[in-house]
Short mmCIF file of C-alpha atoms in Angstrom, two decimals:
data_model
loop_
_atom_site.label_atom_id
_atom_site.label_comp_id
_atom_site.label_asym_id
_atom_site.label_seq_id
_atom_site.Cartn_x
_atom_site.Cartn_y
_atom_site.Cartn_z
CA UNK A 1 -44.53 -1.63 293.12
CA UNK A 2 -48.33 -1.49 291.68
CA UNK A 3 -49.05 -2.83 288.48
CA UNK A 4 -50.39 -0.28 286.05
CA UNK A 5 -52.55 -0.97 282.76
CA UNK A 6 -54.42 1.12 280.36
CA UNK A 7 -57.78 -0.82 281.26
CA UNK A 8 -59.03 -3.03 283.81
CA UNK A 9 -62.17 -5.01 283.07
CA UNK A 10 -63.98 -6.40 286.47
CA UNK A 11 -65.95 -9.63 285.53
CA UNK A 12 -65.42 -12.79 283.59
CA UNK A 13 -68.81 -13.25 282.28
CA UNK A 14 -69.92 -12.81 278.35
CA UNK A 15 -69.56 -8.90 278.54
CA UNK A 16 -66.18 -9.03 280.63
CA UNK A 17 -64.54 -11.67 278.38
CA UNK A 18 -65.73 -10.09 275.14
CA UNK A 19 -64.37 -6.47 276.26
CA UNK A 20 -60.94 -8.35 277.02
CA UNK A 21 -60.75 -9.57 273.54
CA UNK A 22 -61.71 -6.26 271.81
CA UNK A 23 -59.17 -4.44 274.37
CA UNK A 24 -56.39 -6.82 273.46
CA UNK A 25 -57.15 -6.68 269.71
CA UNK A 26 -56.72 -2.87 270.19
CA UNK A 27 -53.23 -3.53 271.86
CA UNK A 28 -54.41 -2.06 275.22
CA UNK A 29 -52.51 -3.16 278.14
CA UNK A 30 -55.40 -4.82 279.59
CA UNK A 31 -56.28 -6.81 282.93
CA UNK A 32 -59.52 -8.88 283.13
CA UNK A 33 -60.64 -9.73 286.99
CA UNK A 34 -63.37 -11.82 288.18
CA UNK A 35 -64.65 -14.65 290.31
CA UNK A 36 -66.22 -16.86 288.43
CA UNK A 37 -65.22 -17.58 284.46
CA UNK A 38 -68.52 -17.28 282.96
CA UNK A 39 -70.64 -15.78 285.50
CA UNK A 40 -74.32 -16.45 285.76
CA UNK A 41 -74.19 -17.69 281.75
CA UNK A 42 -72.84 -20.75 283.25
CA UNK A 43 -76.35 -21.65 284.64
CA UNK A 44 -77.89 -21.51 281.23
CA UNK A 45 -78.95 -25.47 280.68
CA UNK A 46 -79.16 -25.06 276.96
CA UNK A 47 -78.58 -22.17 274.78
CA UNK A 48 -80.18 -21.75 271.51
CA UNK A 49 -80.31 -17.88 270.56
CA UNK A 50 -76.38 -17.44 270.02
CA UNK A 51 -76.00 -17.80 266.36
CA UNK A 52 -73.70 -20.84 265.32
CA UNK A 53 -73.87 -22.23 268.67
CA UNK A 54 -76.24 -24.57 270.39
CA UNK A 55 -75.47 -26.20 274.03
CA UNK A 56 -74.88 -25.51 277.78
CA UNK A 57 -74.21 -21.98 278.66
CA UNK A 58 -71.11 -23.37 280.65
CA UNK A 59 -69.69 -24.62 277.19
CA UNK A 60 -70.04 -21.55 275.46
CA UNK A 61 -68.19 -19.56 278.20
CA UNK A 62 -65.39 -22.26 277.66
CA UNK A 63 -64.95 -21.06 274.20
CA UNK A 64 -64.90 -17.43 275.37
CA UNK A 65 -62.42 -18.07 277.60
CA UNK A 66 -60.26 -19.98 275.22
CA UNK A 67 -60.39 -17.12 272.61
CA UNK A 68 -59.63 -14.72 275.29
CA UNK A 69 -56.25 -16.82 276.05
CA UNK A 70 -54.98 -16.10 272.42
CA UNK A 71 -54.07 -12.83 273.13
CA UNK A 72 -51.64 -11.00 275.19
CA UNK A 73 -53.92 -10.24 278.00
CA UNK A 74 -53.78 -11.13 281.94
CA UNK A 75 -56.60 -12.91 283.53
CA UNK A 76 -56.71 -12.70 287.60
CA UNK A 77 -59.59 -15.26 289.48
CA UNK A 78 -60.41 -13.36 292.68
CA UNK A 79 -62.57 -10.81 294.16
CA UNK A 80 -62.36 -7.37 293.93
CA UNK A 81 -62.73 -5.62 297.24
CA UNK A 82 -62.73 -1.80 296.14
CA UNK A 83 -62.46 0.27 292.99
CA UNK A 84 -61.76 4.25 293.47
CA UNK A 85 -60.39 7.23 291.73
CA UNK A 86 -56.76 7.59 292.10
CA UNK A 87 -54.91 10.57 290.63
CA UNK A 88 -55.94 10.58 286.89
CA UNK A 89 -56.64 7.10 286.64
CA UNK A 90 -58.07 4.33 289.05
CA UNK A 91 -57.25 2.05 291.76
CA UNK A 92 -58.57 -1.63 291.99
CA UNK A 93 -58.12 -3.72 294.94
CA UNK A 94 -58.17 -7.44 295.40
CA UNK A 95 -57.53 -9.15 298.73
CA UNK A 96 -53.97 -9.37 298.35
CA UNK A 97 -52.99 -6.88 295.63
CA UNK A 98 -53.59 -3.36 294.12
CA UNK A 99 -53.66 -2.48 290.42
CA UNK A 100 -53.87 0.94 288.70
CA UNK A 101 -55.45 1.67 285.53
CA UNK A 102 -56.56 4.50 283.21
CA UNK A 103 -59.74 3.35 282.65
CA UNK A 104 -62.21 0.75 284.04
CA UNK A 105 -65.09 -1.27 282.66
CA UNK A 106 -67.47 -2.76 285.06
CA UNK A 107 -69.00 -6.09 283.93
CA UNK A 108 -69.98 -7.55 286.96
CA UNK A 109 -73.49 -8.71 286.20
CA UNK A 110 -76.11 -9.65 288.39
CA UNK A 111 -76.90 -11.55 291.76
CA UNK A 112 -79.90 -13.88 291.32
CA UNK A 113 -82.10 -14.11 294.23
CA UNK A 114 -82.74 -18.21 294.52
CA UNK A 115 -85.47 -20.22 296.26
CA UNK A 116 -82.88 -20.99 299.43
CA UNK A 117 -84.23 -24.55 299.68
CA UNK A 118 -82.27 -27.86 299.96
CA UNK A 119 -81.51 -29.29 296.50
CA UNK A 120 -81.79 -26.42 294.68
CA UNK A 121 -78.17 -26.20 293.14
CA UNK A 122 -78.36 -29.98 292.30
CA UNK A 123 -81.32 -29.17 289.72
CA UNK A 124 -80.10 -26.02 287.91
CA UNK A 125 -80.09 -26.98 284.36
CA UNK A 126 -82.06 -30.22 285.14
CA UNK A 127 -85.48 -28.14 285.54
CA UNK A 128 -84.66 -25.45 287.69
CA UNK A 129 -83.96 -21.93 285.73
CA UNK A 130 -83.71 -18.59 286.29
CA UNK A 131 -84.71 -16.82 283.08
CA UNK A 132 -88.13 -17.79 281.68
CA UNK A 133 -87.41 -16.13 278.57
CA UNK A 134 -84.37 -18.20 277.87
CA UNK A 135 -85.43 -21.33 278.99
CA UNK A 136 -89.24 -21.52 278.54
CA UNK A 137 -88.99 -23.20 274.86
CA UNK A 138 -87.83 -26.48 276.32
CA UNK A 139 -91.04 -26.91 278.29
CA UNK A 140 -93.54 -27.02 275.30
CA UNK A 141 -96.98 -28.62 276.50
CA UNK A 142 -95.46 -29.30 279.84
CA UNK A 143 -96.35 -28.06 283.39
CA UNK A 144 -94.17 -25.69 284.83
CA UNK A 145 -94.25 -23.38 288.26
CA UNK A 146 -93.00 -19.73 288.21
CA UNK A 147 -91.87 -18.77 291.71
CA UNK A 148 -92.33 -14.89 292.44
CA UNK A 149 -92.84 -12.49 295.24
CA UNK A 150 -95.77 -10.04 294.81
CA UNK A 151 -93.64 -7.84 292.37
CA UNK A 152 -93.83 -9.91 289.57
CA UNK A 153 -92.83 -9.45 285.73
CA UNK A 154 -96.07 -10.47 283.54
CA UNK A 155 -93.80 -10.69 280.73
CA UNK A 156 -92.19 -14.00 282.01
CA UNK A 157 -95.36 -15.50 282.86
CA UNK A 158 -96.88 -14.47 279.56
CA UNK A 159 -93.88 -16.23 277.92
CA UNK A 160 -94.36 -19.47 279.75
CA UNK A 161 -98.24 -19.37 279.18
CA UNK A 162 -97.78 -19.17 275.46
CA UNK A 163 -95.41 -22.30 275.31
CA UNK A 164 -96.29 -24.61 278.21
CA UNK A 165 -99.45 -26.77 279.17
CA UNK A 166 -99.86 -25.11 282.64
CA UNK A 167 -98.35 -22.49 284.50
CA UNK A 168 -98.62 -22.35 288.47
CA UNK A 169 -97.67 -19.15 289.88
CA UNK A 170 -96.62 -19.48 293.28
CA UNK A 171 -96.31 -16.35 295.42
CA UNK A 172 -95.39 -15.43 299.15
CA UNK A 173 -97.98 -12.51 298.68
CA UNK A 174 -101.67 -12.33 299.11
CA UNK A 175 -102.04 -11.28 295.54
CA UNK A 176 -99.59 -10.64 292.53
CA UNK A 177 -99.24 -6.88 291.77
CA UNK A 178 -99.57 -8.19 288.16
CA UNK A 179 -102.39 -10.18 288.61
CA UNK A 180 -104.95 -7.63 286.76
CA UNK A 181 -102.55 -7.98 283.67
CA UNK A 182 -102.33 -11.66 283.86
CA UNK A 183 -106.09 -11.58 283.61
CA UNK A 184 -106.05 -9.84 280.11
CA UNK A 185 -103.96 -12.58 278.62
CA UNK A 186 -105.72 -14.91 276.01
CA UNK A 187 -103.73 -17.75 278.00
CA UNK A 188 -105.12 -16.83 281.27
CA UNK A 189 -107.12 -20.21 281.52
CA UNK A 190 -103.31 -22.16 281.67
CA UNK A 191 -102.43 -19.90 284.75
CA UNK A 192 -103.37 -20.58 288.24
CA UNK A 193 -102.25 -18.28 291.07
CA UNK A 194 -101.13 -19.80 294.07
CA UNK A 195 -101.08 -16.94 296.79
CA UNK A 196 -99.64 -17.18 300.68
CA UNK A 197 -97.25 -19.97 299.20
CA UNK A 198 -93.89 -20.99 299.60
CA UNK A 199 -91.73 -23.83 297.93
CA UNK A 200 -90.76 -26.29 300.69
CA UNK A 201 -89.35 -29.08 298.76
CA UNK A 202 -88.17 -29.97 295.09
CA UNK A 203 -89.33 -33.46 293.96
CA UNK A 204 -87.20 -35.72 291.45
CA UNK A 205 -84.33 -37.71 291.43
CA UNK A 206 -82.25 -36.80 288.36
CA UNK A 207 -84.08 -34.12 287.08
CA UNK A 208 -87.21 -31.95 288.46
CA UNK A 209 -90.39 -34.00 288.64
CA UNK A 210 -92.79 -31.97 291.07
CA UNK A 211 -92.74 -29.66 294.13
CA UNK A 212 -94.04 -29.84 297.53
CA UNK A 213 -95.78 -26.22 298.22
CA UNK A 214 -96.80 -25.11 301.70
CA UNK A 215 -100.00 -22.90 301.63
CA UNK A 216 -102.36 -21.07 303.93
CA UNK A 217 -104.58 -24.25 303.51
CA UNK A 218 -101.79 -27.22 304.47
CA UNK A 219 -99.36 -28.60 301.85
CA UNK A 220 -99.83 -29.96 298.44
CA UNK A 221 -97.74 -31.42 295.69
CA UNK A 222 -97.65 -30.23 292.35
CA UNK A 223 -96.49 -32.23 289.22
CA UNK A 224 -94.07 -30.01 287.21
CA UNK A 225 -91.16 -30.69 284.99
CA UNK A 226 -89.64 -27.40 285.20
CA UNK A 227 -89.22 -24.59 287.99
CA UNK A 228 -88.77 -20.83 286.79
CA UNK A 229 -87.46 -18.60 289.76
CA UNK A 230 -88.48 -15.16 289.25
CA UNK A 231 -87.86 -13.93 292.82
CA UNK A 232 -85.62 -10.90 291.29
CA UNK A 233 -82.15 -9.92 290.74
CA UNK A 234 -79.80 -7.15 291.70
CA UNK A 235 -77.27 -5.36 289.51
CA UNK A 236 -73.83 -6.29 291.34
CA UNK A 237 -73.11 -2.42 291.95
CA UNK A 238 -70.82 -2.81 295.01
CA UNK A 239 -68.40 -0.28 293.60
CA UNK A 240 -70.91 2.38 292.54
CA UNK A 241 -70.73 4.46 295.96
CA UNK A 242 -66.74 4.77 296.08
CA UNK A 243 -66.89 5.72 292.46
CA UNK A 244 -69.78 7.99 292.78
CA UNK A 245 -71.60 6.60 289.77
CA UNK A 246 -75.32 7.43 288.74
CA UNK A 247 -77.88 4.45 289.11
CA UNK A 248 -81.24 4.07 287.89
CA UNK A 249 -84.22 3.45 290.68
CA UNK A 250 -83.39 -0.44 290.22
CA UNK A 251 -79.83 0.14 290.93
CA UNK A 252 -78.37 -0.49 287.69
CA UNK A 253 -75.50 1.72 286.32
CA UNK A 254 -76.92 4.38 283.83
CA UNK A 255 -74.77 4.16 280.69
CA UNK A 256 -75.03 5.57 277.18
CA UNK A 257 -74.88 4.32 273.82
CA UNK A 258 -70.92 4.03 274.18
CA UNK A 259 -71.24 2.36 277.55
CA UNK A 260 -69.93 5.54 279.49
CA UNK A 261 -71.09 5.78 282.88
CA UNK A 262 -71.64 9.16 284.53
CA UNK A 263 -67.78 9.29 285.71
CA UNK A 264 -65.36 10.07 282.85
CA UNK A 265 -63.14 6.79 282.52
CA UNK A 266 -65.44 4.50 284.03
CA UNK A 267 -67.45 2.24 281.29
CA UNK A 268 -70.05 -0.61 282.12
CA UNK A 269 -71.44 -3.68 279.99
CA UNK A 270 -73.78 -6.58 280.44
CA UNK A 271 -76.42 -6.98 283.30
CA UNK A 272 -74.99 -4.41 285.47
CA UNK A 273 -76.36 -1.71 283.47
CA UNK A 274 -79.69 0.05 282.68
CA UNK A 275 -79.93 -2.06 279.36
CA UNK A 276 -83.85 -3.29 279.00
CA UNK A 277 -82.47 -6.45 277.52
CA UNK A 278 -80.65 -9.13 279.42
CA UNK A 279 -79.29 -12.14 277.16
CA UNK A 280 -75.66 -13.62 276.67
CA UNK A 281 -75.62 -11.81 273.04
CA UNK A 282 -76.52 -8.37 274.51
CA UNK A 283 -73.89 -8.53 276.99
CA UNK A 284 -71.19 -9.51 274.89
CA UNK A 285 -72.18 -7.07 272.29
CA UNK A 286 -72.13 -4.10 274.96
CA UNK A 287 -68.62 -5.40 276.17
CA UNK A 288 -67.15 -5.04 272.48
CA UNK A 289 -68.76 -1.48 272.57
CA UNK A 290 -67.27 -0.75 275.87
CA UNK A 291 -63.78 -1.83 274.94
CA UNK A 292 -64.02 0.05 271.43
CA UNK A 293 -65.10 3.33 273.50
CA UNK A 294 -62.29 2.99 276.14
CA UNK A 295 -59.75 2.79 273.04
CA UNK A 296 -61.22 5.95 271.74
CA UNK A 297 -61.46 7.54 275.15
CA UNK A 298 -57.82 6.85 275.65
CA UNK A 299 -56.86 8.76 272.41
CA UNK A 300 -58.92 11.96 273.50
#
């Protein structure tokens, strides 16, 4: 027999767990399914922009989960294989089970592109970051590298240039598409663009101490304390096609202020949406709004 719920939340990051707390407080029969508790928030080396908390992202996510467990709510750790419309509700399938619900919140987050070089995982939180606006502050007056493709985000480079002593921008392309914008920065003298280059090796024992870069002119070592990976990210919209959801040009789920998607009964929250701000705080806020909207929608 298939288990049936008022709401199934897919994702166990800040948005998903917050949505679960709010749904439980609204007395909705709720199931939360996710692969990793905390999601990409676990990789934040030090969080300073969550009011009342300073510390590792993984430690904050543990607190989220502890609070979620205070309520009568079911949490299943596993990968969702498919989500589709079924009758008046929805079918959610994992590898070994099928669940049904009246509404769904997609809080599946994003999949970040990494450097794909040995030692990268070892240095996450010890010099490697995937968010310049989140972690740039910790490298004040120090040298850092920003690794990106031709399609760069000038705002991230500017954020680093304002804080750090030196920013090496390493790109595989012949030139950065945002290079003209970079030249307009007051801090442009602190930025050095190294084109046609790839990072071959991360140097250091306990933390990042430098990188080895292969350029068109040979290989050289750069002394840096931090590496910011700006290779881009994709919203994890695996289920968009089966649900026939509308996406924006960057493959994010389009939602309104109530976190409603283009399909009635399907809501989304966090980094998977077309939100312009991607922070733990905003993801959590969207999770709360989505759960409140589901509760209101079920009463209609």
